[in-house]
Structure formats: structure tokens, C-alpha cells
Coordinates of C-alpha atoms in Angstrom, one line a residue:
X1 CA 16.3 32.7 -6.3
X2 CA 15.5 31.9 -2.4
X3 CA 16.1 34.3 0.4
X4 CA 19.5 34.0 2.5
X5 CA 18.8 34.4 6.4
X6 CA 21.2 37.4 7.4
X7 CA 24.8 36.0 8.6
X8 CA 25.4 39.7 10.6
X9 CA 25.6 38.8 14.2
X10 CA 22.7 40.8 16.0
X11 CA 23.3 41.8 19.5
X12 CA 20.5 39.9 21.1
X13 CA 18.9 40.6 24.8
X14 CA 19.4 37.8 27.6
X15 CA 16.6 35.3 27.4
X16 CA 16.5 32.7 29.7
X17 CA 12.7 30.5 30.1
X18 CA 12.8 26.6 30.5
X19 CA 12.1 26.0 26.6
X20 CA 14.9 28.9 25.2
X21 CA 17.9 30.2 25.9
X22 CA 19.9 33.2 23.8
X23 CA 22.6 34.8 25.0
X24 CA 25.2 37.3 23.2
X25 CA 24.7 37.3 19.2
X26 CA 23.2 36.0 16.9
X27 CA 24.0 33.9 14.4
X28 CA 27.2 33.3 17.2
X29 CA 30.3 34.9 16.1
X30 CA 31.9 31.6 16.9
X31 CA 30.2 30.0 14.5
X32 CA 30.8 32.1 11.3
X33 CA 33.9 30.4 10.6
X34 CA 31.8 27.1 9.7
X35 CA 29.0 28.9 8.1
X36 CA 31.4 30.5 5.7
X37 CA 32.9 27.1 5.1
X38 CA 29.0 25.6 4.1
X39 CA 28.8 28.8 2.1
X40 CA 32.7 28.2 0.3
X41 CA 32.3 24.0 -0.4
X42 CA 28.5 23.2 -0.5
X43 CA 25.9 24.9 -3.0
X44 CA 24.0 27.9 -2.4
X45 CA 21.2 26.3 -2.5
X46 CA 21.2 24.3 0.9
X47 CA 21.9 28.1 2.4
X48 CA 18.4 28.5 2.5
X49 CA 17.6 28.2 6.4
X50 CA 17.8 30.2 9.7
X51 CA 21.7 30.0 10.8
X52 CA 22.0 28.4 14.0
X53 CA 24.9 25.8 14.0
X54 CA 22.8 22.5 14.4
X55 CA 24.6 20.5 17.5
X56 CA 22.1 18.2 18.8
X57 CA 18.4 18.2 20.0
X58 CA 16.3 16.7 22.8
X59 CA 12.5 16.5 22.6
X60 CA 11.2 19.9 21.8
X61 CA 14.5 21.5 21.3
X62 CA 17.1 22.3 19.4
X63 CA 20.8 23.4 21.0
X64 CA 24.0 25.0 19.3
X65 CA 27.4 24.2 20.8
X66 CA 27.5 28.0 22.2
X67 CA 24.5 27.1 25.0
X68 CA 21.8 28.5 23.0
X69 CA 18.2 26.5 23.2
X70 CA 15.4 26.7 20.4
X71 CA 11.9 25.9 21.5
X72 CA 11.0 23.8 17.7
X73 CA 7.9 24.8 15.9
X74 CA 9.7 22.6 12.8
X75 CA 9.7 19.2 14.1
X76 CA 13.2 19.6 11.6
X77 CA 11.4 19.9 8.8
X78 CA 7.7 17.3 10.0
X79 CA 10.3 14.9 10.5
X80 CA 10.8 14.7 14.5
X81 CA 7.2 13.4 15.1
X82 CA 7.8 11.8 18.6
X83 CA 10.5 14.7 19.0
X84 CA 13.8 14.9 18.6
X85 CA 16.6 12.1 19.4
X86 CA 14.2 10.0 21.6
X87 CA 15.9 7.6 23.9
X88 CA 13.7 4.6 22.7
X89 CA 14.6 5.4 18.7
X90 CA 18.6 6.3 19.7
X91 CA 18.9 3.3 21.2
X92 CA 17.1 1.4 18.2
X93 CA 19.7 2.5 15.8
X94 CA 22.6 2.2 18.5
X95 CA 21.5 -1.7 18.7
X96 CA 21.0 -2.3 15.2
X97 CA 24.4 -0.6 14.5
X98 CA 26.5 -2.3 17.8
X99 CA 25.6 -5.9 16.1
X100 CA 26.8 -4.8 12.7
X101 CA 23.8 -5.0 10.9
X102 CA 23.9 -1.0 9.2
X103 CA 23.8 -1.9 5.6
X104 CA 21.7 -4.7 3.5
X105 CA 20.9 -3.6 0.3
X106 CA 17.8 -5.5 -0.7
X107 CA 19.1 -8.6 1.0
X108 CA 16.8 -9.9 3.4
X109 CA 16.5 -8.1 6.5
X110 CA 14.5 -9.4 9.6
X111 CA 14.5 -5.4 10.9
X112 CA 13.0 -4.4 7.2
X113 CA 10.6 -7.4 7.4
X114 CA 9.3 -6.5 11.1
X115 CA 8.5 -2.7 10.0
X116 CA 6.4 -3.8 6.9
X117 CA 4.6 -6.0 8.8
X118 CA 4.1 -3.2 11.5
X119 CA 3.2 -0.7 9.2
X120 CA 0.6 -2.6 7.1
X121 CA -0.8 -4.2 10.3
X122 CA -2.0 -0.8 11.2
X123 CA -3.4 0.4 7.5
X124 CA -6.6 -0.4 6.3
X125 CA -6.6 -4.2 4.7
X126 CA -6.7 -3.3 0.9
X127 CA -3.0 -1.4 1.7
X128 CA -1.3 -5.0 2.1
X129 CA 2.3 -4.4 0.6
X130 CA 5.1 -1.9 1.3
X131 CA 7.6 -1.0 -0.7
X132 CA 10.6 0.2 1.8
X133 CA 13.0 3.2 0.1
X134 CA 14.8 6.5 1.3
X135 CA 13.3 9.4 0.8
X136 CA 10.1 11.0 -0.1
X137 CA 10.7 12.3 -3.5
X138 CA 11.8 8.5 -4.4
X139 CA 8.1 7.6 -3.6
X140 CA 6.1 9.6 -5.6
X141 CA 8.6 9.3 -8.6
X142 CA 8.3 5.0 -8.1
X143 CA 4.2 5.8 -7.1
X144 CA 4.3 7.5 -11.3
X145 CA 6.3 4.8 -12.7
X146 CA 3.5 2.2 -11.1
X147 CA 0.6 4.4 -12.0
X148 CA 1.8 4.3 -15.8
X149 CA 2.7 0.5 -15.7
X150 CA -0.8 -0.4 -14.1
X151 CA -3.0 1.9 -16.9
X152 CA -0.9 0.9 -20.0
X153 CA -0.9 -2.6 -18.9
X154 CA -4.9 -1.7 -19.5
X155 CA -4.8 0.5 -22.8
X156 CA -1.3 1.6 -23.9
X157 CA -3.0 5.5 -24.2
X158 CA -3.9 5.4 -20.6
X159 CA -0.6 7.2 -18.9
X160 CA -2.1 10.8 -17.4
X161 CA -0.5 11.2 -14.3
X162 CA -3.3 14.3 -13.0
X163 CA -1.9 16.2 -9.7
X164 CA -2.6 20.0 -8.4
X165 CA -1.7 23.1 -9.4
X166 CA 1.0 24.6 -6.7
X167 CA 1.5 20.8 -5.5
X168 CA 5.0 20.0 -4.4
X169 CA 6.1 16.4 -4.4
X170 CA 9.5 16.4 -4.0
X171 CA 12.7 17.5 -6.1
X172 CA 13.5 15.1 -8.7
X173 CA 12.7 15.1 -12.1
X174 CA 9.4 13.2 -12.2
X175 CA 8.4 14.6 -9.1
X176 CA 9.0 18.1 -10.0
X177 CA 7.0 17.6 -13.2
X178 CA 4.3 16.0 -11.1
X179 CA 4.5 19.0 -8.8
X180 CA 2.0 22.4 -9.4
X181 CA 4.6 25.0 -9.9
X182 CA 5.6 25.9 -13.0
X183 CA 8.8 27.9 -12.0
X184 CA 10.5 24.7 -10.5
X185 CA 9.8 23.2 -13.8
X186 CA 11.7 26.5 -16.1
X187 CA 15.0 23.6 -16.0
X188 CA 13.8 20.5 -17.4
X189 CA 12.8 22.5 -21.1
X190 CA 10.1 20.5 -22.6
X191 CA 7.5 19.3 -20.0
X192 CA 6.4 16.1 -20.7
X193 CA 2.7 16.4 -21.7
X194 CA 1.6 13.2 -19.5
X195 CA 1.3 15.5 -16.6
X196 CA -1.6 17.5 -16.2
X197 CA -2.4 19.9 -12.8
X198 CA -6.0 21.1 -12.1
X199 CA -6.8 23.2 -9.2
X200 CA -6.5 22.6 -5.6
X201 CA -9.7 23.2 -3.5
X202 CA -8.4 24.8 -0.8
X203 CA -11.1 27.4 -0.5
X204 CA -8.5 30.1 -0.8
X205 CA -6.6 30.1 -4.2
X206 CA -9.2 28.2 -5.5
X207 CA -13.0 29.6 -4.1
X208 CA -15.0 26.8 -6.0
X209 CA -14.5 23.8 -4.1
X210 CA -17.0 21.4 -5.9
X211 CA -16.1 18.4 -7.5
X212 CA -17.4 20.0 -10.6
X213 CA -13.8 22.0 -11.0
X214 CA -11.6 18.6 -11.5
X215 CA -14.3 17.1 -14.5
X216 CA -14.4 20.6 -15.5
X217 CA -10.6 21.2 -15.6
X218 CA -10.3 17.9 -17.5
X219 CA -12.7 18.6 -20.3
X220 CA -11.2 22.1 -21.3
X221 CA -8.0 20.0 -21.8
X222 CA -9.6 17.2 -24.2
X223 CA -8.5 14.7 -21.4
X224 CA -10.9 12.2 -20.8
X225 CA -10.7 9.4 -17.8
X226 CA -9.5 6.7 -20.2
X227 CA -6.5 8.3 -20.8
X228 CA -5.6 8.5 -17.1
X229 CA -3.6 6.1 -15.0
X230 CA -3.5 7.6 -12.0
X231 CA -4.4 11.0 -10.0
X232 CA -2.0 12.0 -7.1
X233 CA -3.3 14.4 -3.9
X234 CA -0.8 15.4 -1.1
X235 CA -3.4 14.6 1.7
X236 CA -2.8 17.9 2.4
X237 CA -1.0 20.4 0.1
X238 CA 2.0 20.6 1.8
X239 CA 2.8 24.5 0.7
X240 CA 0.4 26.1 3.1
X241 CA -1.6 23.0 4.9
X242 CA -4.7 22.9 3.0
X243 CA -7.1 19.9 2.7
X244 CA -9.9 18.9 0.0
X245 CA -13.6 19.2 1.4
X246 CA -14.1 15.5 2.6
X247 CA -17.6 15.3 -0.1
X248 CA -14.5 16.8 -3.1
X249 CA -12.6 13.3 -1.9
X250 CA -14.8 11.2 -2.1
X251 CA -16.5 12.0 -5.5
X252 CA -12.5 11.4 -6.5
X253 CA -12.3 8.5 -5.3
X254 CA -15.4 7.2 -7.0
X255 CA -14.5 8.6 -10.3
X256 CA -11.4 6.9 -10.1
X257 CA -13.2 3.6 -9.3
X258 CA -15.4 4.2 -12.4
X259 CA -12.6 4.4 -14.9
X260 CA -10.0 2.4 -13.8
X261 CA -7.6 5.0 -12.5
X262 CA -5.5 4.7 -9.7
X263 CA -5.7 6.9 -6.6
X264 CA -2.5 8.5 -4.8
X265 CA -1.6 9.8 -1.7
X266 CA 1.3 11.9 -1.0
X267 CA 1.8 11.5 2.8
X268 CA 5.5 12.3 3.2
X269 CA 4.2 15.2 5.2
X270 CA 1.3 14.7 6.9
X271 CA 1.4 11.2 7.9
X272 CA 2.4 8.9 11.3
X273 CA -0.3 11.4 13.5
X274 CA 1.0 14.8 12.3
X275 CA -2.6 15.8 11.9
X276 CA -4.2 13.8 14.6
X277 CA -4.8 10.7 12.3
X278 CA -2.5 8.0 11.9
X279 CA -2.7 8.7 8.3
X280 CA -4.1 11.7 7.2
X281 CA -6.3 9.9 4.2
X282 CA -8.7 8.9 7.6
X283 CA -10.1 12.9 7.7
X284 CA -11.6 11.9 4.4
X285 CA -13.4 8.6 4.9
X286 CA -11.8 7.2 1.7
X287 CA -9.2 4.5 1.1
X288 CA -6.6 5.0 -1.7
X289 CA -4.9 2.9 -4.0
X290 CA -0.9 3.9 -2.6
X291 CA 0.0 5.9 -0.1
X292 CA 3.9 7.9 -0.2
X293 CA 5.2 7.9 3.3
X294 CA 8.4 9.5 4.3
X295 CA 9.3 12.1 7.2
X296 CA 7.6 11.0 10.4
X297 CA 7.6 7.3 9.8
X298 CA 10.8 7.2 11.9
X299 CA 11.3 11.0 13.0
X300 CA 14.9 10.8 12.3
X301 CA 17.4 8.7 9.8
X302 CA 16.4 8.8 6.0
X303 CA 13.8 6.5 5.3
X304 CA 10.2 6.5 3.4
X305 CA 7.8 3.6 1.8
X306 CA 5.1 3.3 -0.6
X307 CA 2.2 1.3 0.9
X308 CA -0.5 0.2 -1.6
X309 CA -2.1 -2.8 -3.0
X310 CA -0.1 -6.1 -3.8
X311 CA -1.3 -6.3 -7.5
X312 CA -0.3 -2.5 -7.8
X313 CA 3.3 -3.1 -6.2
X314 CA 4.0 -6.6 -7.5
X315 CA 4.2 -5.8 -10.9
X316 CA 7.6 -5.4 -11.4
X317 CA 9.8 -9.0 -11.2
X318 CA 12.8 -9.4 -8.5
X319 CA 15.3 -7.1 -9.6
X320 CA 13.1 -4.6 -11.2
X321 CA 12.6 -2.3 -8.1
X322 CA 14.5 -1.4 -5.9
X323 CA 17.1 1.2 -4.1
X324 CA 20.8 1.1 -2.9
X325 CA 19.9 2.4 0.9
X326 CA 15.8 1.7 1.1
X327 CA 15.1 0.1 3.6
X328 CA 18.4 0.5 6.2
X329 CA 18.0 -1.5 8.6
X330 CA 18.9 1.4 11.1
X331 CA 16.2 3.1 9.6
X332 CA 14.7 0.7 10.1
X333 CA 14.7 0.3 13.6
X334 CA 14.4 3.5 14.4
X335 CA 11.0 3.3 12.5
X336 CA 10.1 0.5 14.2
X337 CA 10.6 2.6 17.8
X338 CA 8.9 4.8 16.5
X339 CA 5.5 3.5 15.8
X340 CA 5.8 2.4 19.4
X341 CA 5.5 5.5 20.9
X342 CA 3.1 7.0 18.6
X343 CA 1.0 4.5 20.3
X344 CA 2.1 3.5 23.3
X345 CA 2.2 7.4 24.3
X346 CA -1.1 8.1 21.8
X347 CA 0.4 10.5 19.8
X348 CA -1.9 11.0 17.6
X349 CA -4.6 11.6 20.1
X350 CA -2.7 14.1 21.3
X351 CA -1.4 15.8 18.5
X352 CA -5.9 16.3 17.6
X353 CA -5.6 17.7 21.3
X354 CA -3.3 20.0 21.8
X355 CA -3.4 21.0 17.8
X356 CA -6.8 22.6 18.7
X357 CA -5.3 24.6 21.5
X358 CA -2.5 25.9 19.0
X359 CA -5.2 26.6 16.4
X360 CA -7.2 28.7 18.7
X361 CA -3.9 30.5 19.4
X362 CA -3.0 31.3 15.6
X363 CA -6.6 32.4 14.8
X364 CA -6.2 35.1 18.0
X365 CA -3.2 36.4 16.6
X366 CA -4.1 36.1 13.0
X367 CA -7.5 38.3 14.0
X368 CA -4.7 41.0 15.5
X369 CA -3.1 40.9 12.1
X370 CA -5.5 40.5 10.2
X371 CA -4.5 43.0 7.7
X372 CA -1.2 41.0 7.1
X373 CA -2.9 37.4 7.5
X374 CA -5.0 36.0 4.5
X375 CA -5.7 32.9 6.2
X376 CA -4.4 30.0 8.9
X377 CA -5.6 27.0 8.2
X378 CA -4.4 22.8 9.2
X379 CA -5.2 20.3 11.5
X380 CA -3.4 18.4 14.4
X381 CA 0.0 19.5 14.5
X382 CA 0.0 21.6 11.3
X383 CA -0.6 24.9 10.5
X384 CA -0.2 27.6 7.7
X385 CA -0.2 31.2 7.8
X386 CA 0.2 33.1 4.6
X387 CA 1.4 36.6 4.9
X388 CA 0.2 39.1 2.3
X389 CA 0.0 42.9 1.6
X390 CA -2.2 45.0 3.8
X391 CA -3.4 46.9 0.5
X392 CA -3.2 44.3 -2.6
X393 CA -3.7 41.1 -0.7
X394 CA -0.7 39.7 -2.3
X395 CA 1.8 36.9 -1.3
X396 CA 4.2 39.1 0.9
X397 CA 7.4 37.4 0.8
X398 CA 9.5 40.2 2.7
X399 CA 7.5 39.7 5.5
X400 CA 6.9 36.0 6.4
X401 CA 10.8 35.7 5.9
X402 CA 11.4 38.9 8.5
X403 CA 9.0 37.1 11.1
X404 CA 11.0 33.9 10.7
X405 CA 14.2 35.6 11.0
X406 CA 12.7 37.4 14.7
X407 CA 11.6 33.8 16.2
X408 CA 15.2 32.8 15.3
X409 CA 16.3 35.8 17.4
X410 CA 13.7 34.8 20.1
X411 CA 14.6 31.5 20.8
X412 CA 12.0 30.1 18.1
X413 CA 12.5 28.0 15.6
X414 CA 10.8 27.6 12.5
X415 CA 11.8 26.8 8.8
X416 CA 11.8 29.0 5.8
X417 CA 8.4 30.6 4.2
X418 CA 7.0 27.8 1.7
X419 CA 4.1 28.1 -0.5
X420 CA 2.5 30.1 -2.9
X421 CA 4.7 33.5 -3.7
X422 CA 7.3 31.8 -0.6
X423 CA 5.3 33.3 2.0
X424 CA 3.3 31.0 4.1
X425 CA 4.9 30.4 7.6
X426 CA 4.6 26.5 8.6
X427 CA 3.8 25.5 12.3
X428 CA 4.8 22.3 12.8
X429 CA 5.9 21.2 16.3
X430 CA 6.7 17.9 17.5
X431 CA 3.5 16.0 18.0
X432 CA 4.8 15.6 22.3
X433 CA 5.0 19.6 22.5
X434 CA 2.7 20.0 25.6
X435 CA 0.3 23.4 26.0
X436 CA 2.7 25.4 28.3
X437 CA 5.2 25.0 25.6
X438 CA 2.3 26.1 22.7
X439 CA 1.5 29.0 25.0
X440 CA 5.1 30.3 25.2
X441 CA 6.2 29.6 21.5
X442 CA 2.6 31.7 20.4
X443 CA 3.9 34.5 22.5
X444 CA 7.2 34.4 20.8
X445 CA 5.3 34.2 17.6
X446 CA 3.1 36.9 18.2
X447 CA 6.0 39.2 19.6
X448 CA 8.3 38.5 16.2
X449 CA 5.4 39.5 14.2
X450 CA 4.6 43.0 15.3
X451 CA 8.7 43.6 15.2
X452 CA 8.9 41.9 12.1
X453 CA 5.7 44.5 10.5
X454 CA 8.2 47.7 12.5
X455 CA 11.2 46.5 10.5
X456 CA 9.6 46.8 7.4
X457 CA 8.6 49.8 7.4

């Protein structure tokens, strides 16, 4: 079971800077009444985040109806790439919706047709087809489901669907029993067998970061590469921001050239310039086979894709695949707007810019803490810190929550601890956060840590 954020207003001192603004209580008093109504008629599982009362937000902040301001380390949750509720991507949707044109099932869509093209336009030429759909667990379960088509179509045997221990790609069935956790698996009872994890070479969990571990891994568990259809990497794994040594990538990708395996891609996190590439796949010099977008691709309405090669996607006839809502045209548009100013403003420059600056930042503070810190590591605009015991090195849950729950006090906002053991703390601004804003929202940080470590003891 997940942490609840405290609900018992906290008496809060006056803070007033251009990026936040708290005044009075916190969570408001005001807004308990709809909290408790969340809490009464939704499940207790969507309780699971700091309670501000969401109104709106505006670039790098987020605003309650009570006149309180967030500075966002969250970009929502990597969504709000270009920030939040840009005027070019509102008034997108507002278009798209004025002329009627809000729902079109898998109709034909000039909107849907102008983002594909867009999208594959700017991906490397093998990647020639998108498939347009909702959200990102929907990718990786339909990136499975082509996997397994495209190796039985070869040898009925070949259907090993290989991804990384404490992997998380999404929340539905398929993706959960692709993902590297084995509690999130406890519900489905018998685990289908065609999933297979091997370790992750983050350097950290796992200290052997040769190629070596993955062939290695494989032959303790009789599977040999004929019997796998496809291997799927989160570009980087998503629970604390780790990536694969570039040389470990590439020796994957030729051993899946060598055996006729298919090479995956989860970007529903890290892609549209989160970490100063367009696509994150570029850090490795490698070109996969699909790619799982989601997130970013319009940093705002529900949409995600799976971009990949044409003989990979087309082999399901018309009618075969496809999804209620992919593809909404407002999406859509807002997509569209949205690739715009990733380049029209370069983004993704940016984001390699100013990510070093709020890298150098982490590292000062994680040296201060060192004793609490095992290790910050990312790229671009994405960062993770996991918090462990000063004595047994362990995931310390307790505290990465208690630090969270202070930068909600202080005017900074960040989601829940994710990871291993729940306590890595993810530092994800929007990519158009600019260094005075880093600077103030690392003091913040920094502050909420040392009160956070006083709390707890």
C-alpha cells in the first residue's frame, strides 16, 4: 500500500517570491470539503499525491483557487514539456474544438494525418509509420502484441517478450507483466512465462554494466535468441532516471539484428526533448525497431503513438488495430503546437543547457547529504535522487516522502517518491524553466531536505 500525503492543515509562514506564493494553511482548509469528497467517491488509489486543489497552471506553475503558486519540478507528471497551458497549444485545441471537429474515431482526420507526418518527418527514416493512440500503457501493451505477431510469423516458438528487472511500463495487464517489479504483478496469479526480466545496467542496483550480464542472464534461464521476438528498454528506466552505457546499447542492438528480434523503446517518459534529445534513443547512437511515445508529445490532453517500421506496424488488416479515442483530433492539435515550439523555441537545446546547470545543483546538495543520498543521476531535464539509510544504505521510503511533503509546504512541487523501495525523488521541470527559477526551486529543495531529516528524528 502507497503513502497518503497528510490532509492536516499546517500553519505555514508567508512566502511571497515571483515563482511561489503560500499563505495561511496547508492543504487550505477551504479545500478539505473536496478532498474528502475525492476520498468518499473515487478509489484510494488515485489519493496518492501532494494535496493542493489543482485549479489551473501557467508555464512553470501551478495555482489553487485560494491564491497559492507552485514553482513545478513535475512538468505534471513529464507531461508539460513546453510548460503548462501554452497559449499556442490552448488555442490549438480551442480551434479544433470551435469547428466541431473533437471526436473521429478512426475516421479519417486531416489533424491526425498532419501530426504523423510531422512526427515521422523528424525520426530517423527506417521509423516511417505511426500508430496514433491514448495513453502510454496502450503503447507498450500494442508494441507486445506486434513483437509476438512479427517473431511467430517467423517460428511459432519465437514469442519472449525480454524487459528489465524494476522496469515500469505502464498499468495494464500486459504492461505490468512486461514491467520489473514483481509486487505489481502479486494480482494477476499465474505470470505468463513469455516474459522474462534481466538486469538493468544502471551502475547502481546492478554494478556490472557489460553486455556480458544480458547473454549471461539469458543462458541461466535456458532462453536462447530464437525463442525471442522482441526485447523492450525504457530509454531510460523511468523509476529513478537511469540510462544503459551507450557500448551496453549497441551490442543490443546488434544481437537483436543477429537473430531476428525486434528492438523496443519505451519513450513515454523521456521523449519530445525531456533529456536534451528529441528522442532519447539519440544518447545511444542506435536506431530501434518501435519507439512508445506518450507524455510530452503534446504536454497536455491524453494522447501517445507507437512509431516504428511499416512492415512491423502494417501487419494487422483495417479493422484489426485500433482505439476508441487514439488519435483525438484535439490531441491532436495540441500535439501538433507542440512540436512547434519545441523547435521553434529549441527546447531541446535548452533543456541539454540548463539540465547541466540543475545537475550541478543536485550533485552540491546531494555531496551535503551524502549520507542520505545513494546517488543522482539523469540527463536534460531529468533527474533522480534516491534516498536511503545513513547506516544500511537502504531504500528510505519515510524520508523521500517527508522531503516531498516540505517542498509542497514551500511552494515546490514535485510528485510522489517512485522507484526502487518508493524512494527516489524525480526532478522533472518543464523543459522552458529558466536558471533563476533552477536556482530558487534547488534552494527550496535543499531547505525541505534538512527539515525533512529534523522531522524524522
Amino acid at each position: 500500500m502507497g503513502r497518503q500525503f497528510s490532509k492536516k492543515p499546517r500553519e505555514i509562514q508567508s512566502i511571497q517570491t515571483e515563482n511561489r506564493v503560500i499563505q495561511g494553511k496547508l492543504p487550505v482548509p477551504d479545500s478539505l470539503a473536496y478532498l474528502d469528497q475525492i476520498a468518499k467517491f473515487q478509489p484510494i488509489a488515485v489519493d496518492c499525491q501532494p494535496p493542493i486543489l489543482w485549479d489551473h497552471a501557467q508555464g512553470v506553475h501551478v495555482f489553487d483557487p485560494y491564491g497559492n503558486k507552485w514553482l513545478d519540478f513535475s512538468s505534471g507528471v513529464l507531461v508539460a514539456n513546453v510548460g503548462h497551458s501554452h497559449p499556442q497549444i490552448q488555442q490549438a485545441a480551442v480551434n479544433e474544438i470551435e469547428r466541431g471537429n473533437m471526436f473521429s474515431y478512426c475516421f479519417p482526420s486531416a489533424t491526425g494525418a498532419i501530426l504523423a507526418k510531422k512526427i515521422v518527418d523528424l525520426a530517423p527514416s527506417t521509423l516511417n509509420k505511426i500508430f496514433l493512440l491514448t495513453t502510454g500503457s496502450e503503447t507498450t501493451e500494442c508494441a507486445i502484441k506486434l513483437c509476438k505477431t512479427y517473431g511467430q510469423s517467423i517460428d511459432p516458438n519465437k514469442k519472449i517478450i525480454v524487459t528489465f528487472i524494476n522496469a515500469f511500463h505502464g498499468r495494464t495487464m500486459g504492461a505490468q507483466m512486461a514491467g520489473g517489479a514483481p509486487q505489481a504483478k502479486k494480482w494477476i496469479g499465474t505470470i505468463n512465462t513469455d516474459f522474462i526480466q534481466v538486469p538493468f545496467p544502471d551502475g547502481y542496483h546492478c554494478k556490472e554494466r557489460s553486455f556480458h550480464v544480458f547473454e549471461k542472464t539469458l543462458a541461466e534461464m535456458n532462453i536462447t535468441p530464437k525463442q525471442i521476438a522482441g526485447v523492450m528498454m525504457e530509454s531510460y528506466q523511468g523509476g529513478g532516471a537511469s540510462f544503459a552505457p551507450e557500448e551496453y546499447v549497441r551490442k543490443l542492438r546488434d544481437f537483436c539484428d543477429n537473430h531476428d528480434i525486434l528492438l523496443v523503446f519505451d519513450e513515454v517518459q523521456s521523449g519530445f526533448g525531456r533529456t536534451g534529445k528529441l528522442f532519447a534513443f539519440e544518447h545511444y547512437g542506435v536506431i530501434p525497431d518501435m519507439v512508445c511515445l506518450g507524455k510530452g508529445i503534446s504536454s497536455s490532453l491524453p494522447l501517445a503513438a507507437i512509431l516504428g517500421r511499416s512492415d512491423i506496424l502494417d501487419q494487422y488488416g483495417p479493422g484489426d488495430m485500433t482505439s476508441t479515442h487514439g488519435g483525438n483530433p484535439v490531441s491532436c492539435a495540441a500535439a501538433i503546437a507542440n512540436i512547434d515550439i519545441l523547435i521553434r523555441e529549441n527546447l531541446v537545446e535548452k533543456a541539454d543547457e540548463i539540465g547541466r546547470f540543475l545537475f550541478t545543483g543536485l550533485k552540491h546538495i546531494c555531496d551535503k547529504y551524502s549520507l542520505f543520498i545513494g546517488e543522482v543521476r539523469g540527463r536534460g531535464m531529468v533527474y533522480g535522487i534516491d534516498i536511503i539509510h545513513d547506516e544500511t544504505k537502504e531504500p528510505y521510503a519515510d524520508l523521500a516522502f517527508q522531503i516531498v511533503q516540505e517542498c509542497f509546504y514551500q511552494g515546490l512541487l514535485l510528485f510522489a517518491p517512485v522507484g526502487y523501495g518508493g524512494a527516489t525523488i524525480k526532478i522533472c521541470p518543464p523543459l522552458i524553466i529558466n536558471d533563476l527559477q533552477v536556482a530558487e526551486g534547488l534552494q527550496v529543495f535543499e531547505e525541505s531536505f534538512h527539515r525533512a531529516i529534523i522531522s524524522l528524528r
